[in-house]
PDB file of C-alpha atoms in Angstrom:
ATOM      1  CA  UNK A   1      -5.399  20.143 -10.256  1.00 57.00           C
ATOM      2  CA  UNK A   2      -8.162  18.228 -12.198  1.00 58.00           C
ATOM      3  CA  UNK A   3     -11.983  18.784 -10.155  1.00 55.00           C
ATOM      4  CA  UNK A   4     -14.801  17.549 -12.234  1.00 54.00           C
ATOM      5  CA  UNK A   5     -14.568  14.055 -14.724  1.00 60.00           C
ATOM      6  CA  UNK A   6     -17.408  11.489 -12.997  1.00 62.00           C
ATOM      7  CA  UNK A   7     -19.959   8.979 -13.100  1.00 64.00           C
ATOM      8  CA  UNK A   8     -17.261   7.405 -15.630  1.00 62.00           C
ATOM      9  CA  UNK A   9     -16.829  10.153 -17.920  1.00 67.00           C
ATOM     10  CA  UNK A  10     -13.310  10.959 -18.399  1.00 66.00           C
ATOM     11  CA  UNK A  11     -12.385  14.982 -18.084  1.00 67.00           C
ATOM     12  CA  UNK A  12      -8.777  15.549 -19.963  1.00 67.00           C
ATOM     13  CA  UNK A  13      -6.095  18.050 -18.286  1.00 66.00           C
ATOM     14  CA  UNK A  14      -3.282  19.401 -19.741  1.00 66.00           C
ATOM     15  CA  UNK A  15       0.640  19.210 -18.928  1.00 64.00           C
ATOM     16  CA  UNK A  16       2.064  21.093 -21.337  1.00 64.00           C
ATOM     17  CA  UNK A  17       6.072  21.083 -21.319  1.00 58.00           C
ATOM     18  CA  UNK A  18       6.372  24.370 -23.627  1.00 58.00           C
ATOM     19  CA  UNK A  19       4.257  25.730 -20.287  1.00 70.00           C
ATOM     20  CA  UNK A  20       7.151  25.109 -18.474  1.00 79.00           C
ATOM     21  CA  UNK A  21       9.837  27.855 -18.522  1.00 86.00           C
ATOM     22  CA  UNK A  22      12.936  27.317 -20.380  1.00 88.00           C
ATOM     23  CA  UNK A  23      15.853  28.965 -20.795  1.00 89.00           C
ATOM     24  CA  UNK A  24      19.574  28.919 -22.811  1.00 89.00           C
ATOM     25  CA  UNK A  25      20.516  28.543 -18.576  1.00 91.00           C
ATOM     26  CA  UNK A  26      18.814  25.400 -18.751  1.00 92.00           C
ATOM     27  CA  UNK A  27      21.273  24.384 -22.143  1.00 92.00           C
ATOM     28  CA  UNK A  28      23.857  21.831 -21.704  1.00 92.00           C
ATOM     29  CA  UNK A  29      27.601  22.889 -21.977  1.00 92.00           C
ATOM     30  CA  UNK A  30      27.909  25.017 -24.981  1.00 90.00           C
ATOM     31  CA  UNK A  31      24.434  25.362 -25.544  1.00 90.00           C
ATOM     32  CA  UNK A  32      24.041  22.133 -26.559  1.00 93.00           C
ATOM     33  CA  UNK A  33      20.668  20.402 -26.118  1.00 94.00           C
ATOM     34  CA  UNK A  34      19.756  19.408 -22.768  1.00 95.00           C
ATOM     35  CA  UNK A  35      16.921  16.759 -21.795  1.00 96.00           C
ATOM     36  CA  UNK A  36      14.713  17.118 -18.621  1.00 94.00           C
ATOM     37  CA  UNK A  37      13.011  14.683 -16.933  1.00 94.00           C
ATOM     38  CA  UNK A  38       9.866  14.496 -15.191  1.00 92.00           C
ATOM     39  CA  UNK A  39       7.625  11.931 -12.768  1.00 93.00           C
ATOM     40  CA  UNK A  40       3.762  12.343 -13.565  1.00 91.00           C
ATOM     41  CA  UNK A  41       1.664  10.727 -11.072  1.00 91.00           C
ATOM     42  CA  UNK A  42      -2.242  11.381  -8.809  1.00 89.00           C
ATOM     43  CA  UNK A  43      -1.744  12.672  -5.378  1.00 88.00           C
ATOM     44  CA  UNK A  44      -3.820  11.610  -3.583  1.00 88.00           C
ATOM     45  CA  UNK A  45      -6.652  13.000  -1.620  1.00 87.00           C
ATOM     46  CA  UNK A  46      -9.131  12.100   1.052  1.00 87.00           C
ATOM     47  CA  UNK A  47     -12.201  11.832  -0.153  1.00 87.00           C
ATOM     48  CA  UNK A  48     -14.191   9.275   0.768  1.00 89.00           C
ATOM     49  CA  UNK A  49     -14.608   6.083  -1.335  1.00 89.00           C
ATOM     50  CA  UNK A  50     -12.227   6.943  -3.653  1.00 90.00           C
ATOM     51  CA  UNK A  51      -9.232   4.994  -4.703  1.00 90.00           C
ATOM     52  CA  UNK A  52      -6.317   6.765  -5.709  1.00 91.00           C
ATOM     53  CA  UNK A  53      -4.757   5.866  -9.264  1.00 91.00           C
ATOM     54  CA  UNK A  54      -1.457   4.583  -9.079  1.00 92.00           C
ATOM     55  CA  UNK A  55      -0.286   4.895 -12.436  1.00 93.00           C
ATOM     56  CA  UNK A  56       3.334   6.449 -12.636  1.00 94.00           C
ATOM     57  CA  UNK A  57       4.713   8.026 -15.786  1.00 94.00           C
ATOM     58  CA  UNK A  58       7.880   8.899 -16.918  1.00 94.00           C
ATOM     59  CA  UNK A  59       8.135  12.378 -19.642  1.00 92.00           C
ATOM     60  CA  UNK A  60      11.586  13.276 -21.017  1.00 93.00           C
ATOM     61  CA  UNK A  61      10.943  16.528 -22.186  1.00 92.00           C
ATOM     62  CA  UNK A  62      14.430  18.327 -24.645  1.00 95.00           C
ATOM     63  CA  UNK A  63      15.348  21.645 -25.068  1.00 93.00           C
ATOM     64  CA  UNK A  64      17.576  23.473 -28.114  1.00 94.00           C
ATOM     65  CA  UNK A  65      18.883  25.956 -29.930  1.00 93.00           C
ATOM     66  CA  UNK A  66      16.088  26.595 -32.479  1.00 92.00           C
ATOM     67  CA  UNK A  67      17.306  27.482 -36.273  1.00 88.00           C
ATOM     68  CA  UNK A  68      16.335  28.922 -39.085  1.00 90.00           C
ATOM     69  CA  UNK A  69      16.349  28.321 -42.098  1.00 88.00           C
ATOM     70  CA  UNK A  70      19.190  31.016 -42.907  1.00 89.00           C
ATOM     71  CA  UNK A  71      21.051  29.491 -40.733  1.00 85.00           C
ATOM     72  CA  UNK A  72      20.287  32.003 -37.495  1.00 90.00           C
ATOM     73  CA  UNK A  73      19.069  31.163 -34.554  1.00 88.00           C
ATOM     74  CA  UNK A  74      15.582  31.852 -33.605  1.00 90.00           C
ATOM     75  CA  UNK A  75      14.648  34.077 -30.226  1.00 88.00           C
ATOM     76  CA  UNK A  76      12.654  30.813 -29.114  1.00 88.00           C
ATOM     77  CA  UNK A  77      14.086  27.490 -28.233  1.00 91.00           C
ATOM     78  CA  UNK A  78      12.836  24.680 -29.778  1.00 92.00           C
ATOM     79  CA  UNK A  79      10.977  22.059 -27.282  1.00 91.00           C
ATOM     80  CA  UNK A  80      10.079  18.796 -27.915  1.00 91.00           C
ATOM     81  CA  UNK A  81       8.948  15.538 -26.018  1.00 90.00           C
ATOM     82  CA  UNK A  82       8.050  12.104 -25.868  1.00 92.00           C
ATOM     83  CA  UNK A  83       4.479  12.031 -24.436  1.00 89.00           C
ATOM     84  CA  UNK A  84       1.915  10.064 -26.548  1.00 90.00           C
ATOM     85  CA  UNK A  85      -0.101  12.340 -28.552  1.00 86.00           C
ATOM     86  CA  UNK A  86      -3.106  10.483 -27.090  1.00 85.00           C
ATOM     87  CA  UNK A  87      -1.887  11.758 -23.536  1.00 84.00           C
ATOM     88  CA  UNK A  88      -1.847   9.537 -19.884  1.00 87.00           C
ATOM     89  CA  UNK A  89      -5.126   8.512 -17.855  1.00 87.00           C
ATOM     90  CA  UNK A  90      -5.925   8.198 -14.283  1.00 88.00           C
ATOM     91  CA  UNK A  91      -8.232   6.214 -13.114  1.00 87.00           C
ATOM     92  CA  UNK A  92      -9.489   6.372  -9.787  1.00 88.00           C
ATOM     93  CA  UNK A  93     -12.784   4.488  -8.616  1.00 88.00           C
ATOM     94  CA  UNK A  94     -15.359   5.357  -6.096  1.00 88.00           C
ATOM     95  CA  UNK A  95     -17.420   2.744  -4.369  1.00 90.00           C
ATOM     96  CA  UNK A  96     -18.992   3.615  -0.738  1.00 93.00           C
ATOM     97  CA  UNK A  97     -19.191   2.026   1.828  1.00 93.00           C
ATOM     98  CA  UNK A  98     -22.713  -0.684   2.129  1.00 92.00           C
ATOM     99  CA  UNK A  99     -25.044   0.040   4.659  1.00 92.00           C
ATOM    100  CA  UNK A 100     -26.834  -2.721   7.184  1.00 92.00           C
ATOM    101  CA  UNK A 101     -30.016  -2.560   8.357  1.00 93.00           C
ATOM    102  CA  UNK A 102     -32.234  -4.631  10.657  1.00 94.00           C
ATOM    103  CA  UNK A 103     -35.863  -5.226  10.338  1.00 95.00           C
ATOM    104  CA  UNK A 104     -37.825  -4.992  13.549  1.00 96.00           C
ATOM    105  CA  UNK A 105     -41.506  -6.306  14.678  1.00 96.00           C
ATOM    106  CA  UNK A 106     -43.289  -6.487  17.698  1.00 96.00           C
ATOM    107  CA  UNK A 107     -45.748 -10.073  18.689  1.00 94.00           C
ATOM    108  CA  UNK A 108     -48.080  -8.960  21.557  1.00 93.00           C
ATOM    109  CA  UNK A 109     -50.318 -11.286  22.803  1.00 91.00           C
ATOM    110  CA  UNK A 110     -53.685 -10.420  24.483  1.00 91.00           C
ATOM    111  CA  UNK A 111     -57.066 -11.602  26.344  1.00 86.00           C
ATOM    112  CA  UNK A 112     -56.572 -13.755  29.033  1.00 82.00           C
ATOM    113  CA  UNK A 113     -53.033 -15.363  30.214  1.00 81.00           C
ATOM    114  CA  UNK A 114     -52.316 -18.157  28.692  1.00 78.00           C
ATOM    115  CA  UNK A 115     -50.690 -21.465  30.698  1.00 77.00           C
ATOM    116  CA  UNK A 116     -48.761 -22.459  27.537  1.00 84.00           C
ATOM    117  CA  UNK A 117     -45.764 -21.443  26.089  1.00 89.00           C
ATOM    118  CA  UNK A 118     -47.269 -20.464  22.361  1.00 88.00           C
ATOM    119  CA  UNK A 119     -44.689 -19.746  18.898  1.00 92.00           C
ATOM    120  CA  UNK A 120     -45.938 -17.565  16.473  1.00 93.00           C
ATOM    121  CA  UNK A 121     -44.569 -17.121  12.725  1.00 94.00           C
ATOM    122  CA  UNK A 122     -43.901 -14.949  10.188  1.00 95.00           C
ATOM    123  CA  UNK A 123     -42.479 -13.734   6.684  1.00 94.00           C
ATOM    124  CA  UNK A 124     -40.713 -11.095   4.795  1.00 93.00           C
ATOM    125  CA  UNK A 125     -40.754 -10.896   1.772  1.00 90.00           C
ATOM    126  CA  UNK A 126     -39.004  -8.879  -0.621  1.00 89.00           C
ATOM    127  CA  UNK A 127     -41.933  -7.262  -3.725  1.00 87.00           C
ATOM    128  CA  UNK A 128     -40.189  -4.879  -5.854  1.00 85.00           C
ATOM    129  CA  UNK A 129     -36.624  -3.258  -5.267  1.00 86.00           C
ATOM    130  CA  UNK A 130     -35.438  -0.790  -7.562  1.00 86.00           C
ATOM    131  CA  UNK A 131     -32.093  -0.219  -8.017  1.00 82.00           C
ATOM    132  CA  UNK A 132     -29.569   1.180 -10.348  1.00 73.00           C
ATOM    133  CA  UNK A 133     -33.223   2.273 -12.707  1.00 67.00           C
ATOM    134  CA  UNK A 134     -34.205  -1.513 -12.718  1.00 66.00           C
ATOM    135  CA  UNK A 135     -37.287  -2.908 -11.001  1.00 67.00           C
ATOM    136  CA  UNK A 136     -37.392  -6.094 -10.486  1.00 62.00           C
ATOM    137  CA  UNK A 137     -40.840  -6.745  -8.980  1.00 56.00           C
ATOM    138  CA  UNK A 138     -39.931 -10.422  -7.040  1.00 52.00           C
ATOM    139  CA  UNK A 139     -41.060 -13.739  -7.190  1.00 43.00           C
ATOM    140  CA  UNK A 140     -39.097 -15.099  -4.588  1.00 38.00           C
ATOM    141  CA  UNK A 141     -40.396 -18.079  -2.956  1.00 34.00           C
ATOM    142  CA  UNK A 142     -40.998 -17.597   0.787  1.00 33.00           C
ATOM    143  CA  UNK A 143     -38.228 -18.665   3.196  1.00 35.00           C
ATOM    144  CA  UNK A 144     -36.631 -19.293   0.508  1.00 38.00           C
ATOM    145  CA  UNK A 145     -33.340 -17.759   1.107  1.00 39.00           C
ATOM    146  CA  UNK A 146     -32.471 -16.522  -2.639  1.00 42.00           C
ATOM    147  CA  UNK A 147     -33.422 -12.613  -4.072  1.00 43.00           C
ATOM    148  CA  UNK A 148     -33.828 -11.720  -7.698  1.00 45.00           C
ATOM    149  CA  UNK A 149     -31.158 -10.479  -9.770  1.00 45.00           C
ATOM    150  CA  UNK A 150     -31.004  -9.173 -13.184  1.00 46.00           C
ATOM    151  CA  UNK A 151     -26.841  -7.883 -12.671  1.00 44.00           C
ATOM    152  CA  UNK A 152     -27.777  -4.537 -11.358  1.00 46.00           C
ATOM    153  CA  UNK A 153     -29.879  -6.287  -8.249  1.00 48.00           C
ATOM    154  CA  UNK A 154     -27.683  -7.514  -5.736  1.00 52.00           C
ATOM    155  CA  UNK A 155     -27.882 -10.749  -3.725  1.00 52.00           C
ATOM    156  CA  UNK A 156     -28.353 -11.532   0.073  1.00 58.00           C
ATOM    157  CA  UNK A 157     -29.486 -14.748   1.455  1.00 62.00           C
ATOM    158  CA  UNK A 158     -31.761 -12.353   4.428  1.00 73.00           C
ATOM    159  CA  UNK A 159     -33.955 -10.769   1.854  1.00 83.00           C
ATOM    160  CA  UNK A 160     -36.431 -13.483   2.532  1.00 86.00           C
ATOM    161  CA  UNK A 161     -36.849 -14.456   6.130  1.00 90.00           C
ATOM    162  CA  UNK A 162     -39.332 -17.230   8.494  1.00 92.00           C
ATOM    163  CA  UNK A 163     -38.069 -16.365  11.807  1.00 93.00           C
ATOM    164  CA  UNK A 164     -41.178 -17.579  15.218  1.00 93.00           C
ATOM    165  CA  UNK A 165     -41.455 -15.946  18.531  1.00 93.00           C
ATOM    166  CA  UNK A 166     -42.104 -17.761  21.593  1.00 92.00           C
ATOM    167  CA  UNK A 167     -44.311 -15.945  23.881  1.00 90.00           C
ATOM    168  CA  UNK A 168     -43.928 -18.093  27.316  1.00 90.00           C
ATOM    169  CA  UNK A 169     -47.075 -19.217  29.508  1.00 87.00           C
ATOM    170  CA  UNK A 170     -48.018 -15.466  30.925  1.00 86.00           C
ATOM    171  CA  UNK A 171     -46.535 -13.695  28.802  1.00 84.00           C
ATOM    172  CA  UNK A 172     -47.584 -11.385  26.427  1.00 87.00           C
ATOM    173  CA  UNK A 173     -44.705  -9.474  24.172  1.00 92.00           C
ATOM    174  CA  UNK A 174     -42.285 -10.716  21.960  1.00 93.00           C
ATOM    175  CA  UNK A 175     -39.793  -9.283  19.995  1.00 95.00           C
ATOM    176  CA  UNK A 176     -39.319 -11.106  16.248  1.00 95.00           C
ATOM    177  CA  UNK A 177     -35.639 -11.794  15.411  1.00 94.00           C
ATOM    178  CA  UNK A 178     -34.669 -10.467  11.222  1.00 93.00           C
ATOM    179  CA  UNK A 179     -31.382 -11.563  10.844  1.00 91.00           C
ATOM    180  CA  UNK A 180     -29.644  -8.070   9.767  1.00 91.00           C
ATOM    181  CA  UNK A 181     -29.474  -7.147   5.126  1.00 91.00           C
ATOM    182  CA  UNK A 182     -26.970  -5.571   3.311  1.00 89.00           C
ATOM    183  CA  UNK A 183     -27.198  -2.821   1.231  1.00 90.00           C
ATOM    184  CA  UNK A 184     -24.302  -2.135  -1.402  1.00 88.00           C
ATOM    185  CA  UNK A 185     -26.539  -0.558  -3.854  1.00 88.00           C
ATOM    186  CA  UNK A 186     -28.321   3.108  -4.216  1.00 91.00           C
ATOM    187  CA  UNK A 187     -32.268   1.658  -4.615  1.00 90.00           C
ATOM    188  CA  UNK A 188     -35.409   1.654  -3.150  1.00 92.00           C
ATOM    189  CA  UNK A 189     -36.246  -1.897  -1.333  1.00 92.00           C
ATOM    190  CA  UNK A 190     -39.702  -2.832  -0.696  1.00 93.00           C
ATOM    191  CA  UNK A 191     -40.211  -5.652   1.615  1.00 94.00           C
ATOM    192  CA  UNK A 192     -44.361  -7.039   3.161  1.00 95.00           C
ATOM    193  CA  UNK A 193     -44.235  -8.905   6.810  1.00 96.00           C
ATOM    194  CA  UNK A 194     -47.331 -11.176   7.001  1.00 96.00           C
ATOM    195  CA  UNK A 195     -48.054 -13.594  10.478  1.00 94.00           C
ATOM    196  CA  UNK A 196     -48.336 -17.024   9.010  1.00 88.00           C
ATOM    197  CA  UNK A 197     -48.416 -20.697  10.298  1.00 71.00           C
ATOM    198  CA  UNK A 198     -51.895 -19.698  12.340  1.00 78.00           C
ATOM    199  CA  UNK A 199     -52.355 -23.490  14.349  1.00 82.00           C
ATOM    200  CA  UNK A 200     -54.170 -22.221  17.394  1.00 84.00           C
ATOM    201  CA  UNK A 201     -57.515 -22.326  17.848  1.00 83.00           C
ATOM    202  CA  UNK A 202     -57.776 -20.110  20.639  1.00 85.00           C
ATOM    203  CA  UNK A 203     -56.537 -17.162  18.491  1.00 88.00           C
ATOM    204  CA  UNK A 204     -57.655 -14.743  16.717  1.00 90.00           C
ATOM    205  CA  UNK A 205     -54.750 -13.918  14.643  1.00 91.00           C
ATOM    206  CA  UNK A 206     -53.402 -10.227  12.854  1.00 93.00           C
ATOM    207  CA  UNK A 207     -54.203 -10.222   9.373  1.00 92.00           C
ATOM    208  CA  UNK A 208     -52.274  -7.297   8.342  1.00 95.00           C
ATOM    209  CA  UNK A 209     -49.831  -7.326   5.652  1.00 96.00           C
ATOM    210  CA  UNK A 210     -46.866  -4.447   7.214  1.00 97.00           C
ATOM    211  CA  UNK A 211     -45.319  -3.428   3.981  1.00 97.00           C
ATOM    212  CA  UNK A 212     -41.655  -2.684   5.002  1.00 97.00           C
ATOM    213  CA  UNK A 213     -39.516  -0.043   3.099  1.00 96.00           C
ATOM    214  CA  UNK A 214     -35.147   0.646   3.335  1.00 95.00           C
ATOM    215  CA  UNK A 215     -34.475   3.336   0.910  1.00 95.00           C
ATOM    216  CA  UNK A 216     -30.305   3.573  -0.125  1.00 94.00           C
ATOM    217  CA  UNK A 217     -29.036   6.605  -0.419  1.00 95.00           C
ATOM    218  CA  UNK A 218     -25.335   7.657  -1.370  1.00 94.00           C
ATOM    219  CA  UNK A 219     -24.176  10.791   1.102  1.00 93.00           C
ATOM    220  CA  UNK A 220     -20.870  11.370  -0.931  1.00 90.00           C
ATOM    221  CA  UNK A 221     -18.532  11.370   1.093  1.00 91.00           C
ATOM    222  CA  UNK A 222     -17.919   7.218   1.216  1.00 93.00           C
ATOM    223  CA  UNK A 223     -20.587   5.275   2.594  1.00 95.00           C
ATOM    224  CA  UNK A 224     -24.249   4.792   2.518  1.00 95.00           C
ATOM    225  CA  UNK A 225     -26.768   5.649   4.151  1.00 96.00           C
ATOM    226  CA  UNK A 226     -30.842   4.027   4.866  1.00 96.00           C
ATOM    227  CA  UNK A 227     -34.208   4.932   5.463  1.00 97.00           C
ATOM    228  CA  UNK A 228     -36.716   2.725   6.602  1.00 97.00           C
ATOM    229  CA  UNK A 229     -40.234   3.290   7.064  1.00 97.00           C
ATOM    230  CA  UNK A 230     -42.968   0.828   8.230  1.00 98.00           C
ATOM    231  CA  UNK A 231     -46.815   0.831   6.549  1.00 98.00           C
ATOM    232  CA  UNK A 232     -49.681  -1.059   7.463  1.00 97.00           C
ATOM    233  CA  UNK A 233     -52.552  -2.176   5.143  1.00 95.00           C
ATOM    234  CA  UNK A 234     -54.766   0.328   6.477  1.00 95.00           C
ATOM    235  CA  UNK A 235     -52.033   2.764   5.761  1.00 96.00           C
ATOM    236  CA  UNK A 236     -51.055   3.702   9.360  1.00 96.00           C
ATOM    237  CA  UNK A 237     -47.712   3.398  10.367  1.00 96.00           C
ATOM    238  CA  UNK A 238     -45.160   2.936  12.827  1.00 95.00           C
ATOM    239  CA  UNK A 239     -41.794   2.627  13.893  1.00 96.00           C
ATOM    240  CA  UNK A 240     -41.766  -1.602  13.270  1.00 96.00           C
ATOM    241  CA  UNK A 241     -44.151  -3.875  12.302  1.00 97.00           C
ATOM    242  CA  UNK A 242     -46.580  -5.064  15.561  1.00 96.00           C
ATOM    243  CA  UNK A 243     -48.574  -7.612  15.347  1.00 96.00           C
ATOM    244  CA  UNK A 244     -51.724  -8.320  18.055  1.00 94.00           C
ATOM    245  CA  UNK A 245     -53.063 -11.337  18.494  1.00 92.00           C
ATOM    246  CA  UNK A 246     -55.739 -12.149  21.237  1.00 91.00           C
ATOM    247  CA  UNK A 247     -56.125 -15.174  23.195  1.00 85.00           C
ATOM    248  CA  UNK A 248     -59.777 -16.274  23.712  1.00 80.00           C
ATOM    249  CA  UNK A 249     -60.162 -19.870  25.503  1.00 71.00           C
ATOM    250  CA  UNK A 250     -63.730 -21.517  25.134  1.00 66.00           C
ATOM    251  CA  UNK A 251     -65.989 -21.479  27.768  1.00 65.00           C
ATOM    252  CA  UNK A 252     -65.960 -25.078  29.880  1.00 63.00           C
ATOM    253  CA  UNK A 253     -68.715 -26.024  31.540  1.00 65.00           C
ATOM    254  CA  UNK A 254     -69.295 -28.235  34.714  1.00 61.00           C
ATOM    255  CA  UNK A 255     -72.930 -29.572  36.653  1.00 61.00           C
ATOM    256  CA  UNK A 256     -73.032 -29.956  39.308  1.00 64.00           C
ATOM    257  CA  UNK A 257     -75.308 -32.216  41.202  1.00 69.00           C
ATOM    258  CA  UNK A 258     -75.944 -32.546  45.248  1.00 66.00           C
ATOM    259  CA  UNK A 259     -78.085 -34.068  46.889  1.00 72.00           C
ATOM    260  CA  UNK A 260     -80.961 -33.040  49.439  1.00 69.00           C
ATOM    261  CA  UNK A 261     -81.220 -35.134  53.120  1.00 72.00           C
ATOM    262  CA  UNK A 262     -83.585 -34.506  55.791  1.00 69.00           C
ATOM    263  CA  UNK A 263     -83.253 -36.274  59.044  1.00 74.00           C
ATOM    264  CA  UNK A 264     -84.874 -36.272  62.690  1.00 69.00           C
ATOM    265  CA  UNK A 265     -88.270 -37.048  63.510  1.00 73.00           C
ATOM    266  CA  UNK A 266     -90.775 -37.366  60.908  1.00 68.00           C
ATOM    267  CA  UNK A 267     -92.509 -34.518  59.541  1.00 64.00           C
ATOM    268  CA  UNK A 268     -96.086 -33.780  59.319  1.00 63.00           C
ATOM    269  CA  UNK A 269     -96.876 -33.220  55.908  1.00 60.00           C
ATOM    270  CA  UNK A 270     -95.361 -35.303  52.930  1.00 55.00           C
TER     271      UNK A 270
END
C-alpha cells in the first residue's frame, strides 16, 4: 500500500520478487528451474475525485538451484525476473467536481407609489481573479460575455453579466436575476456590481458599488466548495447586493379660478 505521492510528485514503492518465499519444494521436477507468473494491478479505492490506474503488468519470476564455482550447491536459490530496471508506473489523477454559485441582488424602490412599471439595469463584471497562483486584473468589457484567460484562469460566459429588473406599478421590491457561475479551479474571484442605465428623471439612484467575492477551496474529498461575501463601497456588508432607489415625482401646480356673483336687491353700499 502506497499512502503518499501527490501533486504530480511520484512516489516509488518496491515490489521485490526476492522478498517472496521460495524453497526447493517450489522447484520443478527433479529440481529443475520453475517460473511463476504474477500480475500487478492497482486496487481501486473509494477516494473522491480520484481516477485510478487501469494498468496491468505481468511479471515472470524464475527460481533455480544456485551453484558455487566448485560445482556445489548454495544454501539459497537463484531468483531472476523480467521486471524492467525502471519499474512499473501507476498514474492516478485527481479532479474535484466543480461548484456552482449564483450571485444575488435585490432592488428596493421607496418614496411615492409608482403608477407605471419601471425597469432598472445592473451590471456585474470581474475585476480580479487569483487562480493557481496567477493573478489577473480584468479588462473585460461590460456585458461582452467573456472573461480573462491566461491558461490558469477558467473561462465562464457568465463572469460578466448585465441584468434588468422590472418593478410593476405600485411595487417596491425586485430580484436581480443573475445567472449561475461554475467554478472548476481553486481560487479567489472578485467582481463589482453596480446599477447602470439611469433613465428615469424622478428617481434618486443608488450609486453604491458592491464587491462580490467568491472563494473556492478543495475539500480534498472530490469536491470544490465556495464561500461568498458582499461588501458595499461604504464598507458595510450584506448577504447580497442591495440597491435602494427613491421615487420622487415633481409636484404639479394647479391654479383654481373663481368668480363671485351677488344676486337679489341692490345693496346700499357699493
